[in-house]
């Protein structure tokens, strides 16, 4: 005690001792708050909610909604429509019916909404050089590709990767749907979604799928002279709902959202109850079947599914629905180890489902089933080449082509986007300067390029198979 007082009085610090020595128990007690009760959690949650509302309100318009920034002629011709600025201006002058943009100062640069950019892109696609890809590749007659972004290791950039890929695809001209299956609702916040309860999430789609199965089972029971199982109010309500009831528009004109909020987690408790009541219900087909039945796969080009950081029933639905699986991971031993265990758990889970289903199928003389994904890629995020180069090389050697050779660098744009509850493509380059912005977004453009190559390859394979089947 005397030594602590002496050190405070003289201001001298013993550099030979680390800070965890000579901690006075009475001083530590004086700093300690009262014990926390269950009610205390409510107070903490309330404080976080106020802070979240404050942060989320940044960039909102007068009606409390997010708005998408404008895009300059420089940005459009460099990133969105592959033409020279001079030619772009000549085309606008020659076609006064096209969007002309607006200037913030007299004689200043022209700025356009993304809606206007999409109109201009369509014009260049119809009238411009056929050698340029003004409109991204999308084969006719094939459904949207569904992309699940998953890992049960937190902090690997799962949600931000999914959000930036969705924004990249939208800027590229694709019609995008984002499905948030994570009850934390981070993806929903990024896209300014408003979700009051579980009935504005994917939950009604899962409930309807089970309800339809139960209705069919009950008809078979009645045919056998057995009593039907009751259908509760929740299932009755869900039977009247479709995907259109839960899809909401966002501040991006070509990105729609099925949002999430805390009540969605209830599905993790409800689904096993349904499964116990009806063992023949194929819960892993619920999301896919409902999106297909409601025409969603024909209305969009790419559907991104953000899954919870755990292999629960919602994640199983998202992974089962996916054509492409992306697994973000960091270049560290712990994240490498965790991701390996994630893939091991995927194998165990889906092999178990296949084994159970095929055991029954063989007994009944029916075709066996098996899960299949067009492509699986792990992506290193928040990469620091100076510190992680050697480990990343080792990971590449062991994972082979499953690990994308492109690594997403950490940039200052990530930090700003996180502070503003937005994506880096929503950042105005005037908050930096053109070249700083260009360097900062380069790693995300390369991430999207690697993904787009994967997407196009999967679509092309399906298109070739479709053409071969028609011959």
Tab-separated table of C-alpha atoms in Angstrom:
chain	number	residue	atom	x	y	z
A	1	UNK	CA	0.000	0.000	0.000
A	2	UNK	CA	2.783	2.412	0.941
A	3	UNK	CA	4.624	1.661	-2.283
A	4	UNK	CA	1.539	2.483	-4.382
A	5	UNK	CA	1.112	5.807	-2.589
A	6	UNK	CA	4.784	6.672	-3.022
A	7	UNK	CA	4.619	5.979	-6.753
A	8	UNK	CA	1.579	8.205	-7.112
A	9	UNK	CA	3.182	10.994	-5.137
A	10	UNK	CA	6.512	10.992	-6.925
A	11	UNK	CA	5.134	10.101	-10.336
A	12	UNK	CA	7.985	7.579	-10.648
A	13	UNK	CA	7.285	4.336	-12.517
A	14	UNK	CA	9.400	1.243	-12.031
A	15	UNK	CA	10.109	0.310	-15.640
A	16	UNK	CA	11.404	-3.083	-14.531
A	17	UNK	CA	7.923	-4.235	-13.474
A	18	UNK	CA	4.967	-4.888	-15.819
A	19	UNK	CA	1.670	-3.117	-15.085
A	20	UNK	CA	-0.035	-6.153	-13.547
A	21	UNK	CA	2.224	-6.126	-10.462
A	22	UNK	CA	1.443	-4.258	-7.227
A	23	UNK	CA	-2.273	-3.735	-7.888
A	24	UNK	CA	-3.834	-2.567	-4.628
A	25	UNK	CA	-6.997	-4.594	-3.796
A	26	UNK	CA	-8.760	-1.641	-2.154
A	27	UNK	CA	-8.024	0.584	-5.157
A	28	UNK	CA	-9.339	-2.125	-7.474
A	29	UNK	CA	-12.482	-2.447	-5.364
A	30	UNK	CA	-13.050	1.301	-5.470
A	31	UNK	CA	-13.022	1.184	-9.289
A	32	UNK	CA	-15.511	-1.702	-9.459
A	33	UNK	CA	-19.163	-1.051	-10.241
A	34	UNK	CA	-22.068	-2.822	-8.521
A	35	UNK	CA	-22.905	-6.422	-9.592
A	36	UNK	CA	-24.889	-6.720	-12.831
A	37	UNK	CA	-28.332	-8.325	-12.769
A	38	UNK	CA	-30.479	-9.562	-15.635
A	39	UNK	CA	-32.042	-6.107	-15.724
A	40	UNK	CA	-28.567	-4.693	-16.222
A	41	UNK	CA	-28.349	-6.401	-19.605
A	42	UNK	CA	-31.439	-4.448	-20.670
A	43	UNK	CA	-29.707	-1.202	-19.755
A	44	UNK	CA	-26.595	-2.132	-21.711
A	45	UNK	CA	-28.724	-3.148	-24.694
A	46	UNK	CA	-30.628	0.147	-24.512
A	47	UNK	CA	-27.403	2.137	-24.568
A	48	UNK	CA	-26.141	0.151	-27.557
A	49	UNK	CA	-29.475	0.649	-29.319
A	50	UNK	CA	-29.241	4.427	-28.870
A	51	UNK	CA	-25.694	4.386	-30.193
A	52	UNK	CA	-26.657	2.169	-33.114
A	53	UNK	CA	-29.528	4.501	-34.010
A	54	UNK	CA	-27.163	7.468	-33.860
A	55	UNK	CA	-24.597	5.796	-36.125
A	56	UNK	CA	-27.202	4.401	-38.490
A	57	UNK	CA	-28.791	7.849	-38.853
A	58	UNK	CA	-25.684	9.244	-40.510
A	59	UNK	CA	-26.338	9.862	-44.172
A	60	UNK	CA	-30.130	9.558	-43.814
A	61	UNK	CA	-32.447	11.956	-45.596
A	62	UNK	CA	-35.174	14.059	-43.959
A	63	UNK	CA	-37.502	11.049	-43.942
A	64	UNK	CA	-34.956	8.912	-42.128
A	65	UNK	CA	-34.009	6.819	-45.152
A	66	UNK	CA	-30.630	6.134	-46.709
A	67	UNK	CA	-29.898	7.711	-50.062
A	68	UNK	CA	-27.287	6.737	-52.606
A	69	UNK	CA	-24.765	9.359	-53.603
A	70	UNK	CA	-24.365	10.684	-57.145
A	71	UNK	CA	-21.727	9.526	-59.626
A	72	UNK	CA	-19.537	11.913	-61.598
A	73	UNK	CA	-18.661	11.752	-65.283
A	74	UNK	CA	-15.122	10.781	-64.270
A	75	UNK	CA	-16.389	7.870	-62.159
A	76	UNK	CA	-18.882	6.692	-64.771
A	77	UNK	CA	-16.378	6.573	-67.609
A	78	UNK	CA	-13.642	5.034	-65.451
A	79	UNK	CA	-15.644	2.385	-63.572
A	80	UNK	CA	-19.163	1.944	-64.966
A	81	UNK	CA	-19.393	2.591	-68.706
A	82	UNK	CA	-16.210	1.867	-70.722
A	83	UNK	CA	-16.024	4.988	-72.910
A	84	UNK	CA	-13.804	8.048	-73.018
A	85	UNK	CA	-15.090	11.134	-71.226
A	86	UNK	CA	-15.057	13.197	-74.426
A	87	UNK	CA	-17.142	10.575	-76.251
A	88	UNK	CA	-19.511	10.321	-73.284
A	89	UNK	CA	-20.133	14.073	-73.413
A	90	UNK	CA	-20.635	13.989	-77.200
A	91	UNK	CA	-23.263	11.261	-76.882
A	92	UNK	CA	-25.166	13.230	-74.236
A	93	UNK	CA	-25.077	16.366	-76.378
A	94	UNK	CA	-26.333	14.465	-79.413
A	95	UNK	CA	-29.126	12.793	-77.448
A	96	UNK	CA	-30.861	15.424	-75.292
A	97	UNK	CA	-33.546	12.887	-74.306
A	98	UNK	CA	-30.920	10.990	-72.291
A	99	UNK	CA	-30.196	11.948	-68.664
A	100	UNK	CA	-27.938	14.993	-68.727
A	101	UNK	CA	-26.867	15.014	-65.100
A	102	UNK	CA	-26.538	18.065	-62.910
A	103	UNK	CA	-23.704	20.376	-61.946
A	104	UNK	CA	-23.108	21.547	-58.391
A	105	UNK	CA	-21.445	24.688	-59.719
A	106	UNK	CA	-21.853	26.570	-62.986
A	107	UNK	CA	-19.722	24.841	-65.589
A	108	UNK	CA	-18.701	22.179	-63.070
A	109	UNK	CA	-18.600	18.405	-63.403
A	110	UNK	CA	-21.842	16.593	-64.173
A	111	UNK	CA	-23.238	14.177	-61.582
A	112	UNK	CA	-25.773	11.389	-62.165
A	113	UNK	CA	-27.936	9.088	-60.081
A	114	UNK	CA	-27.370	5.348	-60.461
A	115	UNK	CA	-30.808	5.084	-62.073
A	116	UNK	CA	-29.580	7.511	-64.736
A	117	UNK	CA	-26.347	5.546	-65.132
A	118	UNK	CA	-28.366	2.392	-65.812
A	119	UNK	CA	-30.337	4.227	-68.496
A	120	UNK	CA	-27.136	5.495	-70.082
A	121	UNK	CA	-25.567	2.019	-69.957
A	122	UNK	CA	-28.585	0.577	-71.774
A	123	UNK	CA	-28.235	3.273	-74.462
A	124	UNK	CA	-24.552	2.531	-75.031
A	125	UNK	CA	-25.307	-1.201	-75.120
A	126	UNK	CA	-27.887	-0.624	-77.865
A	127	UNK	CA	-26.009	2.013	-79.859
A	128	UNK	CA	-22.349	1.618	-78.954
A	129	UNK	CA	-19.537	-0.691	-80.007
A	130	UNK	CA	-20.477	-4.377	-79.982
A	131	UNK	CA	-16.925	-5.167	-78.933
A	132	UNK	CA	-17.483	-3.692	-75.476
A	133	UNK	CA	-19.369	-5.331	-72.613
A	134	UNK	CA	-21.726	-2.555	-71.612
A	135	UNK	CA	-24.172	-5.112	-70.197
A	136	UNK	CA	-22.759	-7.945	-68.043
A	137	UNK	CA	-23.049	-11.546	-69.217
A	138	UNK	CA	-26.324	-13.207	-68.247
A	139	UNK	CA	-27.500	-16.273	-70.228
A	140	UNK	CA	-31.180	-16.388	-71.131
A	141	UNK	CA	-33.363	-19.186	-69.858
A	142	UNK	CA	-31.357	-19.801	-66.704
A	143	UNK	CA	-32.291	-18.801	-63.146
A	144	UNK	CA	-30.402	-16.400	-60.903
A	145	UNK	CA	-27.246	-17.677	-59.292
A	146	UNK	CA	-27.443	-17.837	-55.515
A	147	UNK	CA	-24.293	-17.067	-53.558
A	148	UNK	CA	-23.938	-17.897	-49.864
A	149	UNK	CA	-21.257	-16.119	-47.856
A	150	UNK	CA	-20.508	-18.153	-44.757
A	151	UNK	CA	-18.035	-18.960	-42.006
A	152	UNK	CA	-18.640	-19.616	-38.340
A	153	UNK	CA	-15.569	-17.576	-37.366
A	154	UNK	CA	-16.611	-14.042	-36.476
A	155	UNK	CA	-14.690	-10.963	-37.569
A	156	UNK	CA	-13.557	-12.329	-40.940
A	157	UNK	CA	-15.475	-9.761	-43.000
A	158	UNK	CA	-18.354	-12.068	-43.939
A	159	UNK	CA	-21.074	-9.429	-44.054
A	160	UNK	CA	-18.887	-6.679	-45.544
A	161	UNK	CA	-17.688	-9.072	-48.273
A	162	UNK	CA	-21.272	-9.996	-49.167
A	163	UNK	CA	-22.367	-6.343	-49.126
A	164	UNK	CA	-19.491	-5.133	-51.308
A	165	UNK	CA	-20.007	-7.929	-53.818
A	166	UNK	CA	-23.704	-7.040	-53.986
A	167	UNK	CA	-22.859	-3.379	-54.588
A	168	UNK	CA	-20.221	-4.302	-57.178
A	169	UNK	CA	-22.695	-6.479	-59.046
A	170	UNK	CA	-25.289	-3.693	-58.958
A	171	UNK	CA	-22.811	-1.144	-60.311
A	172	UNK	CA	-21.962	-3.677	-63.020
A	173	UNK	CA	-25.609	-3.713	-64.094
A	174	UNK	CA	-26.943	-6.875	-62.456
A	175	UNK	CA	-30.285	-6.977	-60.642
A	176	UNK	CA	-29.423	-8.111	-57.109
A	177	UNK	CA	-31.330	-9.520	-54.154
A	178	UNK	CA	-29.677	-9.664	-50.737
A	179	UNK	CA	-31.058	-12.094	-48.148
A	180	UNK	CA	-29.991	-11.478	-44.560
A	181	UNK	CA	-30.288	-14.696	-42.522
A	182	UNK	CA	-28.223	-13.360	-39.620
A	183	UNK	CA	-30.477	-12.203	-36.781
A	184	UNK	CA	-27.875	-9.554	-35.872
A	185	UNK	CA	-29.142	-7.711	-38.969
A	186	UNK	CA	-25.840	-6.095	-39.943
A	187	UNK	CA	-26.490	-6.533	-43.664
A	188	UNK	CA	-29.949	-5.067	-43.184
A	189	UNK	CA	-28.404	-1.986	-41.541
A	190	UNK	CA	-25.941	-1.504	-44.399
A	191	UNK	CA	-28.800	-1.381	-46.897
A	192	UNK	CA	-31.054	0.745	-44.697
A	193	UNK	CA	-33.661	-1.979	-44.251
A	194	UNK	CA	-36.549	-1.599	-41.844
A	195	UNK	CA	-37.653	-4.843	-40.209
A	196	UNK	CA	-40.180	-4.715	-37.374
A	197	UNK	CA	-40.431	-8.418	-36.563
A	198	UNK	CA	-39.822	-11.926	-37.924
A	199	UNK	CA	-42.737	-11.598	-40.353
A	200	UNK	CA	-40.664	-9.199	-42.445
A	201	UNK	CA	-37.743	-11.644	-42.676
A	202	UNK	CA	-37.210	-14.970	-44.457
A	203	UNK	CA	-39.085	-16.738	-41.648
A	204	UNK	CA	-42.525	-16.726	-43.364
A	205	UNK	CA	-40.986	-18.413	-46.417
A	206	UNK	CA	-39.626	-21.256	-44.281
A	207	UNK	CA	-42.886	-21.468	-42.357
A	208	UNK	CA	-44.950	-21.657	-45.548
A	209	UNK	CA	-42.732	-24.420	-46.930
A	210	UNK	CA	-43.346	-26.445	-43.779
A	211	UNK	CA	-47.051	-25.535	-43.792
A	212	UNK	CA	-47.452	-26.807	-47.354
A	213	UNK	CA	-45.711	-30.037	-46.402
A	214	UNK	CA	-47.932	-30.404	-43.334
A	215	UNK	CA	-51.047	-29.795	-45.435
A	216	UNK	CA	-50.028	-32.568	-47.832
A	217	UNK	CA	-49.237	-34.898	-44.946
A	218	UNK	CA	-52.590	-34.157	-43.358
A	219	UNK	CA	-54.384	-35.023	-46.581
A	220	UNK	CA	-52.619	-38.367	-46.623
A	221	UNK	CA	-53.578	-38.885	-42.979
A	222	UNK	CA	-57.216	-38.161	-43.773
A	223	UNK	CA	-57.077	-40.579	-46.700
A	224	UNK	CA	-55.871	-43.262	-44.267
A	225	UNK	CA	-58.589	-42.374	-41.773
A	226	UNK	CA	-56.163	-40.772	-39.313
A	227	UNK	CA	-56.534	-37.473	-37.473
A	228	UNK	CA	-54.614	-34.571	-39.034
A	229	UNK	CA	-51.932	-32.643	-37.173
A	230	UNK	CA	-53.067	-29.151	-36.118
A	231	UNK	CA	-51.841	-26.116	-38.025
A	232	UNK	CA	-51.235	-23.230	-35.638
A	233	UNK	CA	-51.933	-19.553	-36.272
A	234	UNK	CA	-48.340	-18.837	-37.334
A	235	UNK	CA	-48.450	-21.464	-40.073
A	236	UNK	CA	-51.911	-20.328	-41.173
A	237	UNK	CA	-50.620	-16.760	-41.519
A	238	UNK	CA	-47.522	-17.895	-43.418
A	239	UNK	CA	-49.610	-19.857	-45.931
A	240	UNK	CA	-50.920	-16.568	-47.328
A	241	UNK	CA	-47.477	-14.970	-47.694
A	242	UNK	CA	-45.034	-14.942	-50.598
A	243	UNK	CA	-41.536	-13.612	-51.129
A	244	UNK	CA	-43.042	-10.363	-52.446
A	245	UNK	CA	-44.393	-9.689	-48.960
A	246	UNK	CA	-40.927	-9.657	-47.388
A	247	UNK	CA	-38.775	-8.206	-50.200
A	248	UNK	CA	-38.138	-4.492	-49.729
A	249	UNK	CA	-36.407	-1.986	-51.962
A	250	UNK	CA	-33.219	-0.246	-50.855
A	251	UNK	CA	-31.515	3.042	-51.647
A	252	UNK	CA	-29.815	1.164	-54.484
A	253	UNK	CA	-32.190	1.065	-57.480
A	254	UNK	CA	-31.143	-2.455	-58.492
A	255	UNK	CA	-30.614	-4.024	-55.063
A	256	UNK	CA	-33.561	-5.406	-53.091
A	257	UNK	CA	-33.459	-6.914	-49.614
A	258	UNK	CA	-35.019	-9.566	-47.437
A	259	UNK	CA	-33.958	-8.204	-44.078
A	260	UNK	CA	-33.355	-9.658	-40.635
A	261	UNK	CA	-33.723	-8.692	-37.008
A	262	UNK	CA	-33.353	-10.363	-33.628
A	263	UNK	CA	-36.678	-12.245	-33.769
A	264	UNK	CA	-35.420	-14.218	-36.784
A	265	UNK	CA	-33.342	-16.246	-34.348
A	266	UNK	CA	-36.611	-17.803	-33.199
A	267	UNK	CA	-36.436	-19.922	-36.348
A	268	UNK	CA	-33.498	-21.824	-34.849
A	269	UNK	CA	-35.886	-23.101	-32.149
A	270	UNK	CA	-38.999	-23.454	-34.306
A	271	UNK	CA	-37.486	-25.409	-37.198
A	272	UNK	CA	-36.406	-28.418	-35.067
A	273	UNK	CA	-39.934	-28.526	-33.590
A	274	UNK	CA	-41.358	-28.743	-37.111
A	275	UNK	CA	-38.756	-31.313	-38.044
A	276	UNK	CA	-39.671	-33.501	-35.075
A	277	UNK	CA	-43.355	-33.295	-36.005
A	278	UNK	CA	-42.706	-34.173	-39.662
A	279	UNK	CA	-39.527	-36.147	-40.240
A	280	UNK	CA	-40.211	-36.266	-43.965
A	281	UNK	CA	-40.079	-32.462	-44.270
A	282	UNK	CA	-36.953	-31.495	-46.214
A	283	UNK	CA	-36.080	-28.332	-44.327
A	284	UNK	CA	-32.907	-27.788	-46.388
A	285	UNK	CA	-35.040	-27.221	-49.511
A	286	UNK	CA	-37.312	-24.650	-47.884
A	287	UNK	CA	-35.631	-21.436	-49.004
A	288	UNK	CA	-34.832	-22.656	-52.535
A	289	UNK	CA	-38.312	-24.041	-53.160
A	290	UNK	CA	-40.081	-20.904	-51.980
A	291	UNK	CA	-37.874	-18.523	-53.970
A	292	UNK	CA	-38.414	-20.641	-57.066
A	293	UNK	CA	-42.170	-20.978	-56.530
A	294	UNK	CA	-42.540	-17.211	-56.083
A	295	UNK	CA	-40.622	-16.437	-59.283
A	296	UNK	CA	-37.735	-14.756	-57.462
A	297	UNK	CA	-35.071	-16.692	-59.368
A	298	UNK	CA	-36.386	-15.202	-62.619
A	299	UNK	CA	-36.663	-11.641	-61.308
A	300	UNK	CA	-33.014	-11.264	-60.280
A	301	UNK	CA	-29.592	-12.041	-61.694
A	302	UNK	CA	-27.620	-12.683	-58.511
A	303	UNK	CA	-28.867	-13.443	-54.993
A	304	UNK	CA	-26.437	-12.994	-52.094
A	305	UNK	CA	-27.211	-14.817	-48.842
A	306	UNK	CA	-25.536	-13.566	-45.671
A	307	UNK	CA	-25.575	-16.406	-43.147
A	308	UNK	CA	-25.205	-16.411	-39.359
A	309	UNK	CA	-21.727	-17.136	-37.932
A	310	UNK	CA	-22.843	-20.621	-36.858
A	311	UNK	CA	-23.925	-23.799	-38.609
A	312	UNK	CA	-27.564	-23.722	-37.514
A	313	UNK	CA	-30.787	-24.332	-39.407
A	314	UNK	CA	-30.804	-20.909	-41.083
A	315	UNK	CA	-27.246	-21.412	-42.302
A	316	UNK	CA	-28.118	-24.879	-43.593
A	317	UNK	CA	-30.959	-23.339	-45.594
A	318	UNK	CA	-28.662	-20.685	-47.032
A	319	UNK	CA	-25.898	-23.131	-47.899
A	320	UNK	CA	-28.330	-25.627	-49.421
A	321	UNK	CA	-29.847	-22.919	-51.603
A	322	UNK	CA	-26.497	-21.657	-52.847
A	323	UNK	CA	-24.930	-22.395	-56.215
A	324	UNK	CA	-21.688	-20.729	-55.133
A	325	UNK	CA	-20.218	-20.783	-51.633
A	326	UNK	CA	-17.788	-18.052	-50.574
A	327	UNK	CA	-15.906	-18.412	-47.286
A	328	UNK	CA	-14.115	-15.239	-46.105
A	329	UNK	CA	-11.177	-15.870	-43.782
A	330	UNK	CA	-8.199	-14.076	-42.315
A	331	UNK	CA	-4.550	-14.981	-42.880
A	332	UNK	CA	-3.869	-16.126	-39.330
A	333	UNK	CA	-3.353	-19.537	-37.770
A	334	UNK	CA	-6.534	-19.343	-35.699
A	335	UNK	CA	-8.694	-18.354	-38.661
A	336	UNK	CA	-7.057	-20.977	-40.894
A	337	UNK	CA	-7.699	-23.582	-38.215
A	338	UNK	CA	-11.289	-22.409	-37.658
A	339	UNK	CA	-12.058	-22.403	-41.387
A	340	UNK	CA	-10.744	-25.946	-41.712
A	341	UNK	CA	-13.065	-27.015	-38.915
A	342	UNK	CA	-15.901	-25.172	-40.661
A	343	UNK	CA	-15.387	-27.238	-43.823
A	344	UNK	CA	-15.152	-30.395	-41.697
A	345	UNK	CA	-18.491	-29.523	-40.088
A	346	UNK	CA	-20.023	-28.844	-43.519
A	347	UNK	CA	-18.935	-32.310	-44.607
A	348	UNK	CA	-20.357	-33.967	-41.488
A	349	UNK	CA	-23.657	-32.093	-41.665
A	350	UNK	CA	-24.449	-32.592	-45.331
A	351	UNK	CA	-23.102	-36.149	-45.437
A	352	UNK	CA	-25.406	-36.951	-42.528
A	353	UNK	CA	-28.406	-35.503	-44.373
A	354	UNK	CA	-27.506	-37.441	-47.523
A	355	UNK	CA	-27.044	-40.670	-45.590
A	356	UNK	CA	-30.415	-40.368	-43.882
A	357	UNK	CA	-32.264	-39.439	-47.055
A	358	UNK	CA	-30.615	-42.080	-49.223
A	359	UNK	CA	-31.170	-44.842	-46.686
A	360	UNK	CA	-34.904	-44.221	-47.030
A	361	UNK	CA	-34.632	-43.739	-50.806
A	362	UNK	CA	-32.925	-47.120	-51.270
A	363	UNK	CA	-35.552	-48.811	-49.146
A	364	UNK	CA	-38.318	-47.328	-51.293
A	365	UNK	CA	-36.492	-47.840	-54.588
A	366	UNK	CA	-36.266	-44.126	-55.266
A	367	UNK	CA	-33.324	-42.152	-56.751
A	368	UNK	CA	-30.719	-41.068	-54.228
A	369	UNK	CA	-29.971	-37.402	-53.550
A	370	UNK	CA	-26.781	-35.442	-53.093
A	371	UNK	CA	-25.849	-31.830	-52.484
A	372	UNK	CA	-23.718	-30.057	-55.064
A	373	UNK	CA	-22.252	-26.576	-55.441
A	374	UNK	CA	-21.093	-25.061	-58.724
A	375	UNK	CA	-18.031	-23.625	-57.011
A	376	UNK	CA	-16.554	-23.153	-53.542
A	377	UNK	CA	-13.973	-20.468	-52.820
A	378	UNK	CA	-12.289	-19.234	-49.664
A	379	UNK	CA	-11.237	-15.578	-49.803
A	380	UNK	CA	-8.580	-13.961	-47.623
A	381	UNK	CA	-9.879	-10.631	-46.309
A	382	UNK	CA	-8.274	-7.755	-44.368
A	383	UNK	CA	-4.921	-8.833	-45.748
A	384	UNK	CA	-1.597	-7.254	-44.769
A	385	UNK	CA	1.079	-8.447	-47.192
A	386	UNK	CA	3.926	-7.207	-44.985
A	387	UNK	CA	2.807	-9.301	-42.016
A	388	UNK	CA	0.855	-12.191	-43.528
A	389	UNK	CA	2.533	-13.029	-46.824
A	390	UNK	CA	4.291	-16.193	-45.643
A	391	UNK	CA	1.241	-17.626	-43.900
A	392	UNK	CA	-1.000	-16.802	-46.864
A	393	UNK	CA	1.388	-18.688	-49.125
A	394	UNK	CA	1.249	-21.704	-46.828
A	395	UNK	CA	-2.544	-21.581	-46.771
A	396	UNK	CA	-2.601	-21.450	-50.576
A	397	UNK	CA	-0.359	-24.508	-50.766
A	398	UNK	CA	-2.628	-26.568	-48.529
A	399	UNK	CA	-6.009	-25.358	-49.824
A	400	UNK	CA	-5.074	-25.222	-53.493
A	401	UNK	CA	-7.620	-23.769	-55.949
A	402	UNK	CA	-10.304	-23.589	-53.231
A	403	UNK	CA	-8.436	-20.557	-51.845
A	404	UNK	CA	-8.770	-17.639	-54.231
A	405	UNK	CA	-5.328	-16.299	-55.215
A	406	UNK	CA	-6.715	-12.767	-54.880
A	407	UNK	CA	-6.425	-11.392	-51.366
A	408	UNK	CA	-8.523	-8.451	-50.238
A	409	UNK	CA	-6.279	-5.828	-48.684
A	410	UNK	CA	-7.311	-3.729	-45.729
A	411	UNK	CA	-7.620	-0.061	-46.724
A	412	UNK	CA	-8.624	3.199	-45.081
A	413	UNK	CA	-11.862	3.037	-47.052
A	414	UNK	CA	-12.930	0.022	-44.982
A	415	UNK	CA	-12.588	2.012	-41.778
A	416	UNK	CA	-14.596	4.933	-43.103
A	417	UNK	CA	-17.296	2.639	-44.480
A	418	UNK	CA	-17.631	0.952	-41.088
A	419	UNK	CA	-17.982	4.283	-39.308
A	420	UNK	CA	-20.668	5.409	-41.730
A	421	UNK	CA	-22.561	2.070	-41.714
A	422	UNK	CA	-22.122	1.811	-45.473
A	423	UNK	CA	-20.028	0.198	-48.166
A	424	UNK	CA	-16.876	1.541	-49.761
A	425	UNK	CA	-18.734	2.032	-53.051
A	426	UNK	CA	-20.987	4.477	-51.228
A	427	UNK	CA	-18.024	6.640	-50.214
A	428	UNK	CA	-17.642	9.917	-52.106
A	429	UNK	CA	-14.142	10.121	-53.569
A	430	UNK	CA	-14.103	13.851	-52.825
A	431	UNK	CA	-13.736	12.916	-49.160
A	432	UNK	CA	-10.256	11.658	-50.139
A	433	UNK	CA	-8.934	12.540	-53.574
A	434	UNK	CA	-9.288	10.747	-56.858
A	435	UNK	CA	-6.094	8.722	-56.727
A	436	UNK	CA	-6.436	7.808	-53.043
A	437	UNK	CA	-9.973	6.655	-53.774
A	438	UNK	CA	-8.848	4.743	-56.867
A	439	UNK	CA	-6.140	2.919	-54.920
A	440	UNK	CA	-8.478	2.227	-52.023
A	441	UNK	CA	-11.239	0.627	-54.084
A	442	UNK	CA	-8.839	-1.320	-56.306
A	443	UNK	CA	-8.695	-4.318	-53.969
A	444	UNK	CA	-12.516	-4.517	-53.882
A	445	UNK	CA	-12.722	-4.237	-57.670
A	446	UNK	CA	-10.264	-7.140	-57.922
A	447	UNK	CA	-12.322	-9.150	-55.417
A	448	UNK	CA	-15.401	-8.595	-57.556
A	449	UNK	CA	-13.485	-9.422	-60.748
A	450	UNK	CA	-12.437	-12.781	-59.266
A	451	UNK	CA	-16.026	-13.449	-58.182
A	452	UNK	CA	-17.473	-12.363	-61.546
A	453	UNK	CA	-15.119	-14.717	-63.380
A	454	UNK	CA	-16.404	-17.519	-61.144
A	455	UNK	CA	-20.025	-16.466	-61.710
A	456	UNK	CA	-19.664	-16.277	-65.487
A	457	UNK	CA	-17.889	-19.633	-65.597
A	458	UNK	CA	-20.711	-21.288	-63.647
A	459	UNK	CA	-23.368	-19.695	-65.842
A	460	UNK	CA	-21.517	-20.641	-69.020
A	461	UNK	CA	-21.194	-24.270	-67.902
A	462	UNK	CA	-24.933	-24.375	-67.222
A	463	UNK	CA	-25.647	-22.733	-70.573
A	464	UNK	CA	-23.494	-25.274	-72.450
A	465	UNK	CA	-25.221	-28.127	-70.613
A	466	UNK	CA	-28.628	-26.664	-71.486
A	467	UNK	CA	-27.660	-26.338	-75.143
A	468	UNK	CA	-26.315	-29.901	-75.246
A	469	UNK	CA	-29.507	-31.242	-73.687
A	470	UNK	CA	-31.590	-29.448	-76.337
A	471	UNK	CA	-29.661	-31.002	-79.244
